Amino acid sequence: MNKQWKLPNLKEAQKRTKTPVNIEHSLFDIPECCKEMGKGKNYFIRTYGCQANERDGETMAGIFEELGYTQTLDMVNADVIILNTCAVRENAEDKVFGEVGHIKHLKRTNPDLILGICGCMAQEEAMVEKIIKVYKQVDLVFGTHNIYRLPQLLYDTMKTKERMIEVYSKEGEVIENLPVRRFGLHKAWVNIMYGCDKFCTYCIVPYTRGKERSRLKEDVMKEIDELVASNYKEVTLLGQNVNAYGKDLGYENGFADLLESVAKTGIPRIRFVTSHPWDFTQEMIDVIAKYPNIMPYIHLPVQSGNTQVLKLMGRRYTIEEYKDLFNRIKTAIPHCAFTTDIIVGFPNETDEQFEDTLKIVDECQYDAAFTFIYSPREGTPAARMVDTTPYEVKEVRLKRLIEKVAFYANQNNQKYVGRIEKVLVDGPSKKNSEVYSGYTESQKLVNFTCDKSVQVGDIIEVEIIEAKSWTLTGKQV
Ligand code: SAH
Ligand code: SF4
Ligand code: F3S
C-alpha cells in the first residue's frame, strides 16, 4: 500500500467534538504548478445522489475551469472523468461500479485518461478497499472534505502516473473561497450548511459528510445577492437539516431569520431542502406563510408511520408530533404541497408497523414520496441489528406503498385542472421540443404550449388542462 495515501476511517468520521469548525476564506488556491494544467483538455463530471452532491459537482466544475479545462458532456472526449458518488443505499453504489466497469475500455483507447472517484462512497472504508483491490482503472480517489485539494491531487496523479487516494475523515471545515460553475442558468443551489449530526441509525450521511456546520449568514447572503444581481429566478437553500441552520453558530431563530432575509432580497422563488421535522419551529412556519416568494412546497421526510420504528431509527419524533407539525403547516399555508421520504423494511418492521406507514400516507395525502427499501450501511447502528424480515416481504410492502402514493399524487394533481398556475420556464420538454416544461410554485412539473416569445427563466401563467400522477399539461394564458 502506498504510504502517501490517506484512507477513510469510519470511527474517526463518527467523532464529534465541541470545537468550533474553521471558516476558511482563503484555504483554496491553485498552486503554481497547476496553472493552465487543463489547457486544451476536457473534463467530464457525473454526479449521483442528492442536491448537496450536485452542488459539489458545480464546485469541481468551477475548479476545472479555473485550471483551464473545458467541460464535455460526452465522456468519450474526456481527459479527466470524475464520478461524484452517493453512498446512501447499496443500489446507488452498484450503479457507480457498473460505470467504472464501462470506463475501463475508454482507458484502452486513451491511456492518459484519468478516472477519479469522489463523493460519499469515497468516504467509506469498504468501498475504497474494493476500489484498491478490484478496480485498477481508478486513478484518483478523494473525499468530500478534500474537494479543495483537487488541483494538487490531479497534478500529482498526472505527474507520478500513480494512484492517489486522499480521504480525510474529520468533522470538516467551511471553505468559502471555492469557485463555482453553475449548471442552472436561472435556478441555483446555495449551501447554507454542511454535514449532519442527527445520526439516524440507518444513515451513512453523518459519516460521509462530517459535522453539522453552518455558513455565516453574511456569506450566504453575499452569494444570494450575487445571484439576484445575475438575474437568477430561483434559489434552493441546501442542507441535510436546513432547520438546524445557525444553531452551531449560536444564532437565534437561525433558519427563520435567514429565510426572511433571503425573501427580502426579492428573488422570485425560494425553496429549501431538507427539513427534519424535529427542528421545524413555529417561527419558520410563520415566515414561510408570510412571504409569497417562499414557495408553498415542503419536503418533510417521515421515514415511518410507527412511533416504535421511528424510535429505533433515531428520528427523535413520535408520529403524533409529526402529524401535529404537518397540520400546523397545513393550517398556516393551506395551498402548501408536501412530499416525503419513506423507508420500508427497517430491521424487523412488522406488518402492523408497516400498516401504520400506509396510514400516515392516507392521513397526509402527500403530493409525492420517495420510497426506499431499507439498505444496511456498514458502520451504522442499524446494520448491526439482526433482521428476520425476508427481502420478498419488503418488496411487497414497497409495491403497496408506491401504489398508495401514486393514488394521492393523482388525486392532488386532478385538483389543478382548470387552475391558472405561475410556472417558471425551464425550456423545451424532454420528449417534444414544441412543448415547454417548468415547475409551478408548488413544485409540480408542467408541460405546456406557449408563445414563441417565451424565454427560459420567464415566469408565466399557464392554465392546467390535464393531470396525471407525476405531470400536469397546460397552455399559456
Ligand atoms: N437529510 C435528509 C435525508 C438525506 S438521505 C433527511 O433527514 O430528511 C435521503 C433519504 O434516503 C432519507 O430521507 C431516507 O429516506 C433514505 N435513506 C437514508 N439511508 C437509507 C438506508 N440506509 N436505506 C434506505 N433508505 C435510506
Ligand atoms: Fe441521514 Fe438522518 Fe442526517 Fe437525514 S437527518 S442525513 S436521514 S442522519
Ligand atoms: Fe448520497 Fe452523500 Fe447525498 S450519501 S444522498 S450523496 S450526502
XYZ file of C-alpha atoms and ligand atoms in Angstrom:
518
model
C 0.000 0.000 0.000
C 1.219 3.446 -0.923
C 2.475 5.349 2.135
C 1.223 8.686 0.850
C -2.354 7.507 0.727
C -4.831 8.832 3.216
C -7.613 6.271 3.609
C -11.082 6.817 5.114
C -11.783 5.799 8.676
C -15.385 5.420 9.858
C -14.521 5.605 13.566
C -12.810 8.946 13.014
C -15.706 10.118 10.855
C -18.168 9.370 13.635
C -16.443 11.588 16.207
C -17.956 14.905 17.165
C -16.261 17.496 19.340
C -17.479 20.817 20.677
C -14.609 22.667 18.988
C -15.996 25.211 16.527
C -15.111 24.441 12.915
C -12.858 26.759 10.964
C -14.479 29.078 8.487
C -11.865 29.468 5.783
C -11.936 32.426 3.409
C -8.615 31.700 1.688
C -7.857 27.982 2.032
C -8.391 27.165 -1.630
C -5.711 28.216 -4.063
C -4.270 26.994 -7.313
C -0.617 26.017 -6.850
C 1.821 27.497 -9.372
C 2.494 24.056 -10.895
C -1.191 23.591 -11.725
C -1.864 26.862 -13.528
C -3.037 26.208 -17.103
C -2.827 22.476 -16.435
C -6.094 21.904 -18.283
C -5.398 23.945 -21.429
C -6.771 22.036 -24.421
C -8.180 19.316 -22.178
C -11.726 18.258 -21.325
C -13.337 17.276 -18.064
C -16.476 15.217 -17.516
C -18.338 15.017 -14.199
C -21.193 12.651 -13.412
C -22.993 13.257 -10.126
C -25.152 10.751 -8.252
C -27.236 11.310 -5.123
C -28.616 14.424 -3.518
C -28.560 18.141 -4.250
C -25.588 18.624 -1.913
C -23.643 16.405 -4.252
C -24.952 18.302 -7.309
C -23.680 21.489 -5.760
C -20.286 19.868 -5.092
C -20.241 18.918 -8.781
C -20.627 22.615 -9.627
C -17.722 23.463 -7.326
C -15.496 20.885 -9.022
C -16.556 22.184 -12.437
C -15.530 25.650 -11.231
C -12.123 24.327 -10.182
C -11.604 22.543 -13.513
C -12.445 25.708 -15.428
C -10.019 27.768 -13.348
C -7.383 25.206 -14.324
C -8.204 25.820 -17.997
C -10.232 22.658 -18.669
C -13.360 22.686 -20.841
C -16.487 20.765 -19.945
C -17.549 17.887 -22.191
C -20.915 16.160 -21.933
C -19.591 13.038 -23.646
C -17.138 11.022 -21.585
C -15.533 9.631 -24.741
C -13.952 13.068 -25.280
C -12.763 13.484 -21.709
C -9.210 13.693 -20.410
C -10.480 13.525 -16.853
C -13.651 11.715 -15.744
C -14.982 12.345 -12.252
C -17.682 10.167 -10.732
C -19.169 12.115 -7.840
C -20.804 9.301 -5.915
C -23.579 8.629 -3.400
C -23.489 6.030 -0.623
C -26.966 6.307 0.796
C -28.135 2.880 -0.435
C -26.449 -0.143 -1.937
C -28.060 0.335 -5.350
C -26.517 3.815 -5.587
C -23.113 2.184 -5.175
C -23.846 -0.593 -7.645
C -24.562 1.997 -10.342
C -21.146 3.548 -9.821
C -19.291 0.241 -10.034
C -21.207 -0.503 -13.241
C -19.986 2.805 -14.674
C -16.404 2.199 -13.538
C -16.593 -1.107 -15.419
C -17.699 0.663 -18.624
C -14.946 3.233 -18.397
C -12.239 0.550 -18.468
C -12.415 0.308 -22.265
C -12.014 4.094 -22.629
C -8.660 3.778 -20.925
C -7.519 1.360 -23.605
C -8.065 3.922 -26.349
C -6.857 6.809 -24.189
C -4.170 5.601 -21.751
C -3.711 9.129 -20.352
C -7.342 9.322 -19.284
C -7.700 9.970 -15.555
C -10.607 8.400 -13.727
C -11.409 9.953 -10.368
C -13.951 8.877 -7.758
C -15.158 11.294 -5.117
C -18.293 11.978 -3.112
C -19.778 9.893 -0.344
C -18.575 6.446 -1.476
C -15.003 7.701 -1.256
C -15.603 8.269 2.466
C -16.416 4.583 3.071
C -13.658 2.230 4.145
C -15.098 -0.849 2.456
C -15.670 0.931 -0.864
C -12.145 2.285 -1.043
C -10.745 -1.171 -0.211
C -12.810 -2.597 -3.041
C -11.555 0.050 -5.456
C -7.947 -0.642 -4.444
C -8.319 -4.388 -4.949
C -10.704 -4.720 -7.873
C -10.901 -1.504 -9.880
C -7.370 -0.811 -11.043
C -8.677 1.634 -13.656
C -9.425 4.191 -10.923
C -6.517 6.675 -10.720
C -7.732 9.084 -8.097
C -9.956 8.824 -5.026
C -10.731 11.897 -2.933
C -13.273 12.574 -0.210
C -15.998 15.142 0.396
C -13.614 17.113 2.631
C -10.833 17.062 0.010
C -12.508 18.837 -2.902
C -10.393 21.958 -2.360
C -7.295 19.791 -2.906
C -8.390 18.788 -6.429
C -5.777 20.835 -8.361
C -2.812 19.360 -6.467
C -4.258 15.825 -6.439
C -4.824 15.916 -10.193
C -1.339 17.259 -10.756
C 0.241 14.554 -8.599
C -1.727 11.808 -10.344
C -0.637 13.025 -13.772
C 2.959 13.641 -12.789
C 3.640 10.401 -10.920
C 1.293 8.240 -13.019
C 0.493 6.528 -9.761
C -2.790 6.106 -7.973
C -3.645 8.826 -5.486
C -6.012 8.345 -2.580
C -6.726 11.203 -0.217
C -9.772 10.998 2.016
C -9.928 12.975 5.245
C -12.290 11.619 7.886
C -12.824 14.632 10.062
C -15.552 16.929 11.217
C -14.838 19.270 8.352
C -14.471 22.999 7.859
C -16.425 25.573 5.914
C -14.467 26.732 2.873
C -15.768 29.982 1.430
C -13.450 30.751 -1.454
C -14.129 27.787 -3.739
C -15.057 28.602 -7.331
C -18.363 27.530 -8.871
C -19.582 26.863 -12.388
C -23.360 26.728 -12.064
C -25.160 24.361 -14.402
C -28.527 26.101 -13.942
C -28.981 29.404 -15.769
C -31.926 30.672 -13.758
C -32.081 28.244 -10.821
C -29.248 27.964 -8.309
C -28.334 25.762 -5.378
C -26.969 27.531 -2.306
C -25.438 25.574 0.566
C -26.386 27.063 3.889
C -24.851 24.284 5.959
C -22.885 21.090 5.582
C -22.871 17.720 7.334
C -25.330 16.153 9.734
C -25.328 15.394 13.459
C -28.643 13.562 13.640
C -27.159 10.072 13.263
C -30.395 8.361 12.289
C -29.447 4.736 12.926
C -29.759 3.627 9.276
C -27.958 6.532 7.653
C -24.392 6.914 6.388
C -24.541 10.661 5.714
C -23.200 11.844 9.119
C -20.111 9.679 8.441
C -19.569 10.791 4.859
C -20.270 14.499 5.317
C -18.992 15.289 8.801
C -20.289 17.565 11.495
C -23.326 19.802 11.086
C -21.775 23.170 10.331
C -23.418 26.356 9.111
C -22.065 29.015 6.837
C -22.053 32.524 8.280
C -25.227 34.388 7.434
C -23.258 37.178 5.736
C -21.529 34.658 3.446
C -24.839 33.078 2.441
C -26.410 36.490 1.817
C -23.446 37.595 -0.280
C -23.945 34.585 -2.538
C -27.698 35.262 -2.785
C -27.129 38.939 -3.589
C -24.797 37.932 -6.420
C -27.428 35.540 -7.767
C -30.085 38.261 -7.638
C -27.723 40.614 -9.476
C -27.140 37.941 -12.149
C -30.905 37.654 -12.658
C -31.374 34.203 -11.124
C -35.056 33.462 -10.556
C -34.904 30.685 -8.010
C -32.602 29.648 -5.187
C -32.769 26.383 -3.293
C -31.168 26.562 0.139
C -29.394 23.295 0.858
C -28.583 21.327 3.968
C -29.285 17.870 5.361
C -31.362 19.656 8.031
C -31.856 23.250 6.983
C -33.994 23.830 10.065
C -30.931 23.431 12.253
C -29.222 26.293 10.404
C -27.181 28.551 12.658
C -27.569 26.520 15.865
C -23.838 25.780 15.839
C -23.077 29.493 15.427
C -25.350 30.464 18.321
C -27.868 32.209 16.038
C -31.331 32.586 17.476
C -34.138 31.562 15.116
C -31.366 30.781 12.613
C -33.321 29.373 9.682
C -36.453 31.501 10.105
C -34.303 34.609 10.221
C -32.208 33.570 7.210
C -35.310 32.721 5.177
C -36.777 36.118 5.944
C -33.603 37.903 4.820
C -33.497 35.878 1.603
C -37.191 36.644 0.986
C -36.494 40.366 1.389
C -33.955 40.319 -1.462
C -36.992 39.960 -3.727
C -35.691 36.919 -5.593
C -38.848 35.486 -7.194
C -38.608 31.930 -5.843
C -37.071 30.447 -2.712
C -37.016 26.747 -1.927
C -35.181 24.684 0.667
C -34.292 21.025 1.319
C -34.286 19.053 3.557
C -36.366 19.827 6.620
C -36.028 17.437 9.513
C -39.357 17.510 11.391
C -37.528 17.725 14.706
C -36.129 21.235 14.264
C -39.101 22.779 12.449
C -40.240 25.753 14.552
C -43.414 27.848 14.506
C -41.275 30.885 13.573
C -40.262 29.097 10.370
C -43.863 28.265 9.524
C -44.855 31.906 10.084
C -42.086 33.217 7.810
C -42.929 30.734 5.040
C -46.583 31.747 5.269
C -45.781 35.463 5.250
C -43.636 35.787 2.114
C -45.126 34.953 -1.283
C -41.671 34.344 -2.752
C -41.052 31.446 -0.338
C -42.594 28.609 -2.309
C -45.501 26.662 -0.812
C -43.781 23.325 -1.021
C -42.219 21.355 1.827
C -40.283 18.127 1.753
C -40.912 16.670 5.183
C -39.398 13.177 5.490
C -41.460 10.945 7.771
C -39.491 7.667 7.196
C -42.090 5.524 9.013
C -45.627 5.876 10.336
C -44.906 3.932 13.503
C -43.512 5.564 16.629
C -41.661 2.439 17.757
C -39.883 2.171 14.391
C -39.156 5.909 14.437
C -37.551 5.396 17.825
C -35.347 2.588 16.538
C -34.468 4.779 13.580
C -33.373 7.516 15.998
C -35.670 10.071 14.372
C -36.470 11.916 17.654
C -40.202 12.473 16.978
C -43.338 10.434 17.518
C -45.855 10.049 14.728
C -48.251 12.262 16.719
C -45.638 15.030 16.822
C -45.095 14.649 13.089
C -48.828 14.907 12.413
C -49.135 17.934 14.663
C -46.345 19.692 12.749
C -47.835 18.689 9.404
C -51.236 20.061 10.419
C -49.808 23.303 11.745
C -48.038 23.914 8.431
C -51.169 22.989 6.502
C -53.281 25.384 8.561
C -50.843 28.256 8.132
C -50.245 27.558 4.407
C -53.384 25.831 3.073
C -52.124 25.634 -0.528
C -48.828 24.041 0.519
C -47.703 20.872 -1.298
C -45.932 18.179 0.695
C -43.535 15.413 -0.262
C -41.799 12.919 1.969
C -39.232 10.119 2.211
C -40.244 6.669 3.461
C -38.169 3.598 4.262
C -39.892 0.191 4.288
C -38.392 -2.914 5.827
C -36.321 -1.307 8.551
C -34.905 -4.305 10.514
C -37.784 -6.401 11.891
C -40.518 -3.959 10.898
C -43.765 -5.911 11.450
C -46.818 -5.991 9.176
C -48.702 -3.866 11.714
C -45.907 -1.304 11.811
C -45.903 -1.154 8.038
C -49.700 -0.654 8.071
C -49.056 2.451 10.196
C -46.876 3.762 7.376
C -49.738 3.274 4.920
C -51.972 5.064 7.412
C -49.764 8.157 7.594
C -49.834 8.336 3.792
C -53.648 8.232 3.968
C -53.621 10.993 6.522
C -51.084 13.318 4.924
C -52.042 12.549 1.308
C -48.615 13.571 0.038
C -48.099 15.064 -3.409
C -45.226 12.616 -3.878
C -42.999 10.374 -1.809
C -39.532 8.958 -2.334
C -39.834 5.383 -1.154
C -36.977 3.011 -0.412
C -36.334 -0.472 0.837
C -34.009 -0.262 3.826
C -30.411 -0.849 2.810
C -27.888 -1.765 5.554
C -24.941 0.663 5.635
C -21.732 -0.676 7.115
C -20.709 1.127 10.289
C -24.226 2.334 11.204
C -26.096 1.006 14.286
C -28.998 -0.410 12.237
C -26.607 -2.519 10.164
C -25.712 -4.374 13.368
C -29.347 -5.294 14.092
C -30.344 -8.869 13.294
C -33.086 -8.636 10.683
C -35.505 -11.524 10.252
C -37.826 -9.966 7.665
C -37.375 -11.656 4.250
C -36.483 -9.336 1.360
C -39.504 -10.508 -0.657
C -41.800 -9.253 2.120
C -40.133 -5.853 1.906
C -40.617 -5.792 -1.850
C -44.341 -6.436 -1.465
C -44.561 -3.653 1.113
C -42.771 -1.242 -1.207
C -45.155 -2.075 -4.043
C -48.218 -1.451 -1.875
C -46.748 1.798 -0.650
C -45.914 3.027 -4.154
C -49.498 2.334 -5.270
C -50.903 4.355 -2.412
C -48.511 7.234 -3.007
C -49.433 7.309 -6.713
C -53.138 7.348 -5.820
C -52.822 10.531 -3.755
C -50.383 12.121 -6.196
C -53.006 11.699 -8.887
C -55.843 12.861 -6.687
C -53.919 16.004 -5.695
C -52.949 16.746 -9.285
C -56.536 16.437 -10.549
C -57.411 19.435 -8.368
C -55.119 21.544 -10.561
C -57.198 21.026 -13.711
C -58.779 24.340 -14.718
C -56.496 26.361 -12.437
C -54.100 29.042 -13.609
C -50.623 28.467 -12.222
C -47.429 30.527 -12.266
C -44.749 28.467 -13.985
C -41.006 29.120 -14.139
C -39.965 28.119 -17.670
C -37.098 25.609 -17.789
C -37.007 25.106 -21.566
C -38.231 22.679 -24.212
C -39.546 19.455 -22.686
C -37.540 16.246 -22.959
C -39.944 14.464 -25.287
C -41.126 17.225 -27.617
C -39.238 20.427 -28.439
C -42.506 22.211 -29.384
C -43.692 21.782 -25.818
C -42.036 23.576 -22.909
C -41.687 22.443 -19.341
C -41.350 24.123 -15.991
C -42.489 23.985 -12.394
C -45.404 25.525 -10.524
C -44.825 27.284 -7.224
C -45.843 24.033 -5.502
C -43.110 22.185 -7.455
C -45.385 20.373 -9.929
C -43.842 19.596 -13.302
C -45.931 21.096 -16.133
C -45.595 20.522 -19.878
C -47.214 23.369 -21.788
C -47.557 25.150 -25.080
C -46.693 28.839 -25.222
C -45.832 31.825 -27.425
C -42.583 31.785 -29.353
C -41.548 34.875 -27.384
C -41.379 32.968 -24.108
C -37.836 32.620 -22.801
C -36.162 30.199 -20.455
C -36.315 31.718 -16.978
C -39.597 33.606 -17.549
C -42.396 33.143 -15.045
C -45.634 32.834 -16.997
C -49.264 31.955 -16.316
C -50.340 28.533 -17.507
C -53.825 27.071 -17.496
C -53.788 23.420 -16.458
C -55.749 21.247 -18.872
C -54.874 17.723 -17.855
C -53.314 15.976 -14.874
C -51.533 12.661 -14.399
C -49.872 11.361 -11.211
C -46.476 12.933 -11.910
C -47.079 15.644 -14.532
C -49.543 18.348 -15.484
C -50.294 19.537 -19.005
C -51.317 23.087 -19.824
C -51.293 26.099 -22.115
C -50.085 29.629 -21.608
C -52.890 32.109 -20.902
N -31.216 14.627 5.465
C -32.354 14.118 4.836
C -32.168 12.801 4.129
C -30.994 12.533 3.272
S -30.921 10.899 2.653
C -33.415 13.914 5.922
O -33.128 13.513 7.004
O -34.536 14.131 5.602
C -32.404 10.802 1.707
C -33.311 9.687 2.090
O -32.696 8.432 1.851
C -33.692 9.611 3.547
O -34.694 10.504 3.881
C -34.124 8.179 3.721
O -35.489 8.014 3.421
C -33.303 7.467 2.662
N -32.262 6.637 3.277
C -31.204 7.043 4.008
N -30.491 5.989 4.423
C -31.110 4.880 3.945
C -30.857 3.475 4.045
N -29.836 3.008 4.734
N -31.706 2.631 3.404
C -32.759 3.103 2.702
N -33.039 4.411 2.577
C -32.228 5.294 3.198
Fe -29.363 10.876 7.448
Fe -30.973 11.372 9.451
Fe -28.992 13.078 8.869
Fe -31.088 12.850 7.247
S -31.129 13.577 9.361
S -28.945 12.903 6.657
S -31.605 10.701 7.388
S -28.775 11.006 9.629
Fe -25.870 10.372 -1.147
Fe -23.992 11.607 0.159
Fe -26.121 12.937 -0.632
S -24.742 9.578 0.591
S -27.706 11.374 -0.591
S -24.627 11.997 -1.942
S -24.974 13.259 1.223
